PDB file of C-alpha atoms in Angstrom:
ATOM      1  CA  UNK A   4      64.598  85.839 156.701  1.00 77.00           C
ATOM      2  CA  UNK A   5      65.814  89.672 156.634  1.00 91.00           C
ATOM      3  CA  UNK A   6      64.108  92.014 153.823  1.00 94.00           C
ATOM      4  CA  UNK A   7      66.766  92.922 151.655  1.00 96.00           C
ATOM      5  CA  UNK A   8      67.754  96.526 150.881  1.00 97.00           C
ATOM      6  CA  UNK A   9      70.039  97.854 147.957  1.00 97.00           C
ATOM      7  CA  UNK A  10      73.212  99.658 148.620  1.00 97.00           C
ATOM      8  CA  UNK A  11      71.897 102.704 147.106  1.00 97.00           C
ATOM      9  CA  UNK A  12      68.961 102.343 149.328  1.00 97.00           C
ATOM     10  CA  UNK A  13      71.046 102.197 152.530  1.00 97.00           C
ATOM     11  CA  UNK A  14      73.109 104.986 151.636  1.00 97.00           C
ATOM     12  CA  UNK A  15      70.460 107.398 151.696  1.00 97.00           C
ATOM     13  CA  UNK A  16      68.738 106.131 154.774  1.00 97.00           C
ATOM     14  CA  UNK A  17      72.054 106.679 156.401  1.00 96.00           C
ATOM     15  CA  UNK A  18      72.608 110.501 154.939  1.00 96.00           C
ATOM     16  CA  UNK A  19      69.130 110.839 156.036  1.00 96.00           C
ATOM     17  CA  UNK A  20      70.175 109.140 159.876  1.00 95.00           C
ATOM     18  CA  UNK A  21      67.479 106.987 159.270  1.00 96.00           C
ATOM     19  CA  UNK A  22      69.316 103.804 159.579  1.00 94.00           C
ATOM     20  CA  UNK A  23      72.128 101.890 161.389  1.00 94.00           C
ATOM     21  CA  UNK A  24      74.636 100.007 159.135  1.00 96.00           C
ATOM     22  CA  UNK A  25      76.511  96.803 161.214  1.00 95.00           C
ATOM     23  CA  UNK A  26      78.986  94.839 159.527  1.00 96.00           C
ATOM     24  CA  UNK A  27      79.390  91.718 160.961  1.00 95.00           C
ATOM     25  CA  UNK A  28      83.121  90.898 159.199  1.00 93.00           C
ATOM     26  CA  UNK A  29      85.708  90.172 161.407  1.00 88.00           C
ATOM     27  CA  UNK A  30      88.034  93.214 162.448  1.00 85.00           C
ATOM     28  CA  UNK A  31      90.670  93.078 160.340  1.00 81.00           C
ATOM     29  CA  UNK A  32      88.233  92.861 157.244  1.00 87.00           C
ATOM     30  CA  UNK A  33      86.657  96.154 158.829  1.00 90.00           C
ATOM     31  CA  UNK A  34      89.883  97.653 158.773  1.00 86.00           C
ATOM     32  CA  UNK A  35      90.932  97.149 155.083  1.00 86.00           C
ATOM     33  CA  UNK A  36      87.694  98.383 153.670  1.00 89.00           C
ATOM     34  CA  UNK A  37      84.281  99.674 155.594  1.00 93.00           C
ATOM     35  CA  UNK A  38      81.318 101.849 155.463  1.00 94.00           C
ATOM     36  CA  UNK A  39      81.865 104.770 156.427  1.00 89.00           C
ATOM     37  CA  UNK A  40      79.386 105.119 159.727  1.00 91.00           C
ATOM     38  CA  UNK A  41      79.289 101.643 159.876  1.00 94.00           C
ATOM     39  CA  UNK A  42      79.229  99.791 163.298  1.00 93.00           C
ATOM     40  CA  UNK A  43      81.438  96.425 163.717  1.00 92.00           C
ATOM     41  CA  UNK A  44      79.532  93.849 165.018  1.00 92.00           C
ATOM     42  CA  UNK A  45      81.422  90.653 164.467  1.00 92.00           C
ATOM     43  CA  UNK A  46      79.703  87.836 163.460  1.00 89.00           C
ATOM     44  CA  UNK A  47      82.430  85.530 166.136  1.00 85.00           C
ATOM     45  CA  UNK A  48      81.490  87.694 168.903  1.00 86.00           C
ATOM     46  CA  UNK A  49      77.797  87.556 168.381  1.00 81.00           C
ATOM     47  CA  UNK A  50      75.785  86.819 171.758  1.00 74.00           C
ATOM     48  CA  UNK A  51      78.771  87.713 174.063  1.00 79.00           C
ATOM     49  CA  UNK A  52      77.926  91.115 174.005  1.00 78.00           C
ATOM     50  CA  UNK A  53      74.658  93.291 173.845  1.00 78.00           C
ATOM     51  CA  UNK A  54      73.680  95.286 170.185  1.00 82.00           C
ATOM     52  CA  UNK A  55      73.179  98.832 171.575  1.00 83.00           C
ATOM     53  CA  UNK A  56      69.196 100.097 171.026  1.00 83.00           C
ATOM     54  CA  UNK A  57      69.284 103.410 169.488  1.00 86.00           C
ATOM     55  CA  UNK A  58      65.147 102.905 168.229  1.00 88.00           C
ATOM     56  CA  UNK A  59      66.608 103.231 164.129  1.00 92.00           C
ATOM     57  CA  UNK A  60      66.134  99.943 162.036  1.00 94.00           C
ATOM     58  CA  UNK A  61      69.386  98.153 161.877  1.00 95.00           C
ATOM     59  CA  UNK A  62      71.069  96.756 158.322  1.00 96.00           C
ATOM     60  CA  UNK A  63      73.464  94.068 158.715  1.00 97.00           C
ATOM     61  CA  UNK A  64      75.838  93.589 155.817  1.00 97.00           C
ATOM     62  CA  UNK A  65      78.944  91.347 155.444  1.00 96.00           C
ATOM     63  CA  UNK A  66      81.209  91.479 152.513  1.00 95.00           C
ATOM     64  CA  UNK A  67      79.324  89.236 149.669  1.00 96.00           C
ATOM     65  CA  UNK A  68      75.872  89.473 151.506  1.00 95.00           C
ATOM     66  CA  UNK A  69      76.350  84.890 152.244  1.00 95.00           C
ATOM     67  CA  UNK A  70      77.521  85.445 155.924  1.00 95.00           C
ATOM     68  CA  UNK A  71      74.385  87.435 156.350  1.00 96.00           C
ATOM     69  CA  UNK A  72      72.365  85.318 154.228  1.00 95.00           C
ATOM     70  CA  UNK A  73      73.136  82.677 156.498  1.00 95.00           C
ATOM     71  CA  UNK A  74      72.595  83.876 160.002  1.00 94.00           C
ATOM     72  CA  UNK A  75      69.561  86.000 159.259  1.00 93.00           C
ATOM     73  CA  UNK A  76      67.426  84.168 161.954  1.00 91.00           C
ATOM     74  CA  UNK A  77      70.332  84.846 164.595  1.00 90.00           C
ATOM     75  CA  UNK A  78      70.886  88.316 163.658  1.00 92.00           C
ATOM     76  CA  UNK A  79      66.746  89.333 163.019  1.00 90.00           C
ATOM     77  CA  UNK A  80      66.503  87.759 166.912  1.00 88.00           C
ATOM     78  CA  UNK A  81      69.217  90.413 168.166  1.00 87.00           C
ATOM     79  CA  UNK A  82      67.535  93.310 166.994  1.00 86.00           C
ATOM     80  CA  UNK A  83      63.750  94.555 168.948  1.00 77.00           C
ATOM     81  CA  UNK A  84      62.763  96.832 165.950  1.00 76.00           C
ATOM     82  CA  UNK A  85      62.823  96.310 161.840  1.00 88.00           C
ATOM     83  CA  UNK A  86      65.821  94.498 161.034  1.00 93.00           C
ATOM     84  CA  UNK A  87      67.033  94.144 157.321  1.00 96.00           C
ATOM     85  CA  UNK A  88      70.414  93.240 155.175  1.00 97.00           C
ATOM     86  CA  UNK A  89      72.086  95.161 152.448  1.00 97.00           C
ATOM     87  CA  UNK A  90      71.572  92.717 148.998  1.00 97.00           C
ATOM     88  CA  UNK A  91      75.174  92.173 147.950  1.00 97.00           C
ATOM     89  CA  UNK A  92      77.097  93.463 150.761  1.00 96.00           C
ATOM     90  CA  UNK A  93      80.067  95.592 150.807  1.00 95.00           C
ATOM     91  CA  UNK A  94      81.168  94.137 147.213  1.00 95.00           C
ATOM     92  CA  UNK A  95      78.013  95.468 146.005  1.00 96.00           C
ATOM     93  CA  UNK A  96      78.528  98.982 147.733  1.00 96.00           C
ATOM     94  CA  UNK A  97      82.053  99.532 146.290  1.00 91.00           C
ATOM     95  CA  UNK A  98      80.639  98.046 143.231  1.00 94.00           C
ATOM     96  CA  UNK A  99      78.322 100.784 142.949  1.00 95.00           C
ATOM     97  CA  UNK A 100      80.620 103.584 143.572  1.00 94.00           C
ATOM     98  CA  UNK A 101      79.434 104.748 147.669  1.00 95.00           C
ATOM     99  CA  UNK A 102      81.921 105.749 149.574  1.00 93.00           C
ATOM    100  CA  UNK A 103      84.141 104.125 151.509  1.00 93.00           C
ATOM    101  CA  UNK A 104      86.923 103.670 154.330  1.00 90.00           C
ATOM    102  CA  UNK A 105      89.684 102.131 152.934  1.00 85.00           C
ATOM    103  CA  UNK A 106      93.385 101.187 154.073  1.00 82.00           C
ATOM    104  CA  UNK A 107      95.320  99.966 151.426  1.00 76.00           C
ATOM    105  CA  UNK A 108      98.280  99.428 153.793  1.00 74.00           C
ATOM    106  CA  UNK A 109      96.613  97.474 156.055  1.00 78.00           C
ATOM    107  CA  UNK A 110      97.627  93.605 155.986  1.00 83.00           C
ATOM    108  CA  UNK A 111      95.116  91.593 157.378  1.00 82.00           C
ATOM    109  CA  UNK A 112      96.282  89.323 160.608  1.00 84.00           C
ATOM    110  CA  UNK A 113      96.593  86.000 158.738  1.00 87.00           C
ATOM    111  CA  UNK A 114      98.583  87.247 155.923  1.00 89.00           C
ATOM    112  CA  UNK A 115     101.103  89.050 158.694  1.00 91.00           C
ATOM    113  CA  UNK A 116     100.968  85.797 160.297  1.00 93.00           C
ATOM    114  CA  UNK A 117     102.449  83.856 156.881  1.00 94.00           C
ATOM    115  CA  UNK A 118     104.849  86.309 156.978  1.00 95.00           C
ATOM    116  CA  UNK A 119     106.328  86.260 160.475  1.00 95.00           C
ATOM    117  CA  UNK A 120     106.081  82.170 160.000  1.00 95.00           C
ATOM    118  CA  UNK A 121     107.910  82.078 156.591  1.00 96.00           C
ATOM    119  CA  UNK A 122     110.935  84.936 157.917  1.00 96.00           C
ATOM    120  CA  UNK A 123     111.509  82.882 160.926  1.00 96.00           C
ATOM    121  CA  UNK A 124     111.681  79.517 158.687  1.00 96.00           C
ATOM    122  CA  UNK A 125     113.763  81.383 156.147  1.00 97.00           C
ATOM    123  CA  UNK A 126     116.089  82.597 158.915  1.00 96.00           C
ATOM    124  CA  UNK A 127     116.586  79.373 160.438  1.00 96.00           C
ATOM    125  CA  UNK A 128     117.157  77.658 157.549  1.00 96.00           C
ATOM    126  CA  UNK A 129     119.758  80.638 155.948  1.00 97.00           C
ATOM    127  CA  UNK A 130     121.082  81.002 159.672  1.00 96.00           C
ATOM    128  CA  UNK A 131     122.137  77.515 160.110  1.00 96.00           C
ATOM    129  CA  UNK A 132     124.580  77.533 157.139  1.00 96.00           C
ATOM    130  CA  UNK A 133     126.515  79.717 159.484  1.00 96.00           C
ATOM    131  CA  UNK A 134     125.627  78.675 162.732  1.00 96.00           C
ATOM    132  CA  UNK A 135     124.013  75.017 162.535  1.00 96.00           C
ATOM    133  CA  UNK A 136     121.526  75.149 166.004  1.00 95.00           C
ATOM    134  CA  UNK A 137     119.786  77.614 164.410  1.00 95.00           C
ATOM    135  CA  UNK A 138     117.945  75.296 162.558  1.00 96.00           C
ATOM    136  CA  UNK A 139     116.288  74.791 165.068  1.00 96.00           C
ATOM    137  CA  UNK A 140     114.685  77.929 164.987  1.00 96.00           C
ATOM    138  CA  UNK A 141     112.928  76.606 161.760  1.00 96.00           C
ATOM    139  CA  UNK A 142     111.736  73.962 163.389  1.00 96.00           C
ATOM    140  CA  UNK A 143     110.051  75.550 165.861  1.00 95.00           C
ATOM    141  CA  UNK A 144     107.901  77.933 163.537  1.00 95.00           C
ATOM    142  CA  UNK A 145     106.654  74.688 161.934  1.00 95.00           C
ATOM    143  CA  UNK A 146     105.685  73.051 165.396  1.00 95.00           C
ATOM    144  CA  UNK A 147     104.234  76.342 165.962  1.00 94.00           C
ATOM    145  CA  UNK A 148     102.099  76.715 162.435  1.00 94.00           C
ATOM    146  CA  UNK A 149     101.719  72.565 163.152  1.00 95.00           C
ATOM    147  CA  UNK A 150      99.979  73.176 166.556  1.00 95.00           C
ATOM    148  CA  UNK A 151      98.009  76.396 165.290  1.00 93.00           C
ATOM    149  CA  UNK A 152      96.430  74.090 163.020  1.00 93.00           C
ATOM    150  CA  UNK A 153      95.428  71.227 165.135  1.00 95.00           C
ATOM    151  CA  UNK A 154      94.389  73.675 168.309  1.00 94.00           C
ATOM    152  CA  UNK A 155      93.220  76.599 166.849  1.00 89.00           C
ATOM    153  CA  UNK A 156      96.176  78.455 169.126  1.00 93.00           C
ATOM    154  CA  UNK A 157      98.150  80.829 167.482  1.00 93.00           C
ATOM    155  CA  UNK A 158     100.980  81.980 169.707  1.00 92.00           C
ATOM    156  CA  UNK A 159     102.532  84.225 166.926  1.00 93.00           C
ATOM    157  CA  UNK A 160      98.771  85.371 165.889  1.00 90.00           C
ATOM    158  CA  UNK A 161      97.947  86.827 169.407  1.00 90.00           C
ATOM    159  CA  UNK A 162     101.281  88.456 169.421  1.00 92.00           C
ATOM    160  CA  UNK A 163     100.773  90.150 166.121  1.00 90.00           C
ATOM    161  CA  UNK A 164      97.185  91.171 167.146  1.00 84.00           C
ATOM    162  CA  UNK A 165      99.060  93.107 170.375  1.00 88.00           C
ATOM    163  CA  UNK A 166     101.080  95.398 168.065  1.00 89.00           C
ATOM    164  CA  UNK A 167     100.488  99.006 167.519  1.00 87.00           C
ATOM    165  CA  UNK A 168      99.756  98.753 164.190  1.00 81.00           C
ATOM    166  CA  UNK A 169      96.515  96.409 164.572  1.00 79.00           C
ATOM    167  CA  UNK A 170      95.136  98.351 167.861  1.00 75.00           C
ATOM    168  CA  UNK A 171      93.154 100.460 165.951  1.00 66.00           C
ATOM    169  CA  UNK A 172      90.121 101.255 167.605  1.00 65.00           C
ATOM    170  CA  UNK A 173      86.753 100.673 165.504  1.00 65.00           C
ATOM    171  CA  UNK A 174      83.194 101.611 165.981  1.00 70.00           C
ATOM    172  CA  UNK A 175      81.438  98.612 167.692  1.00 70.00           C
ATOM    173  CA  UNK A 176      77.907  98.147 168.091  1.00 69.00           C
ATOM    174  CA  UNK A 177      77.373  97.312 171.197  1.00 66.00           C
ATOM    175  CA  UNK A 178      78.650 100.891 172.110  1.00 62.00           C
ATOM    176  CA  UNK A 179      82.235 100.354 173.070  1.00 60.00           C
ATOM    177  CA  UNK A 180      85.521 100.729 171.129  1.00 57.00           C
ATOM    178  CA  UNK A 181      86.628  96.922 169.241  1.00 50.00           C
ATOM    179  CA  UNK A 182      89.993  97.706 171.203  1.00 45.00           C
ATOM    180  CA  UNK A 183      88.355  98.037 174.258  1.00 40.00           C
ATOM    181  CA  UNK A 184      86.639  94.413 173.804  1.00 39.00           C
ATOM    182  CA  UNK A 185      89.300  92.220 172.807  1.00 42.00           C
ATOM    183  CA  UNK A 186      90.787  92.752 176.643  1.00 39.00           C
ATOM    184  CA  UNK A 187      87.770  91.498 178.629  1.00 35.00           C
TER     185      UNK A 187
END
């Protein structure tokens, strides 16, 4: 099990440089609302690539503190040094008032993903009162949301991750940009 450390605690080993924050959230989580200083480390990607040494003790915090909670064993065995997670996790941060990264506009993947689903069924569905085939096009975002489900394939997903506006490159752990690691 990981020794737990407040929020409040963490901050001030971090102003102090002290301490290395990783968030093990997925990466559109990390976009919406981080740490600032904070190092993405998600908890999917965990073993495929190796957590950078920089000698500090490492805190690994998640948004409720469970995700961490649960894979303390895995995540004490990836770190040489002290290892530790914040009590609460980024809920408890913002709850406290520390500062944060936030991007309110930022809609995370599977929400965009609903979206471009329910225009295309809407489309097909409105299109076909003038031009009937194009009920088909409805059909096909079902199949599509149909086969995401059963596979774990998301054809509209990896497009959506491709667009400018979720390339944003993130701080990663294991030293290289997010970006940079979704294309090996």
């Amino acid at each position: 099990m990981l020794a737990e450390l407040s929020p409040q605690e963490v901050h001030d080993r971090m102003q102090a440089g002290t301490l290395r924050l990783i968030d093990i959230r997925e990466p559109d989580e990390y976009r919406a609302l981080s740490v600032a200083g904070a190092e993405l480390m998600p908890l999917s990607t965990l073993g495929r690539y190796p957590l950078k040494d920089t000698g500090l003790p490492v805190v690994f915090t998640c948004r409720s503190g469970r995700r961490t909670r649960d894979n303390a064993a895995l995540l004490a065995s990836l770190v040489q040094g002290r290892a530790f997670m914040m009590r609460g996790g980024l809920d408890a941060w913002h709850r406290d008032g520390l500062p944060v990264d936030e991007d309110p506009a930022y809609l995370p993947l599977f929400r965009q993903i609903q979206m471009g689903a329910g225009v295309l069924i809407l489309a097909g569905v409105l299109g076909s009162l003038l031009w009937p085939p194009l009920l088909w096009l409805a059909g096909l975002a079902g199949a599509g949301l149909l086969l995401a489900g059963i596979t774990g394939f998301c054809g509209l997903g990896i497009l959506l991750q491709r667009m400018p506006w979720n390339r944003r490159s993130m701080p990663c752990a294991c030293g290289r940009k997010e970006r940079d690691r979704r294309r090996t």
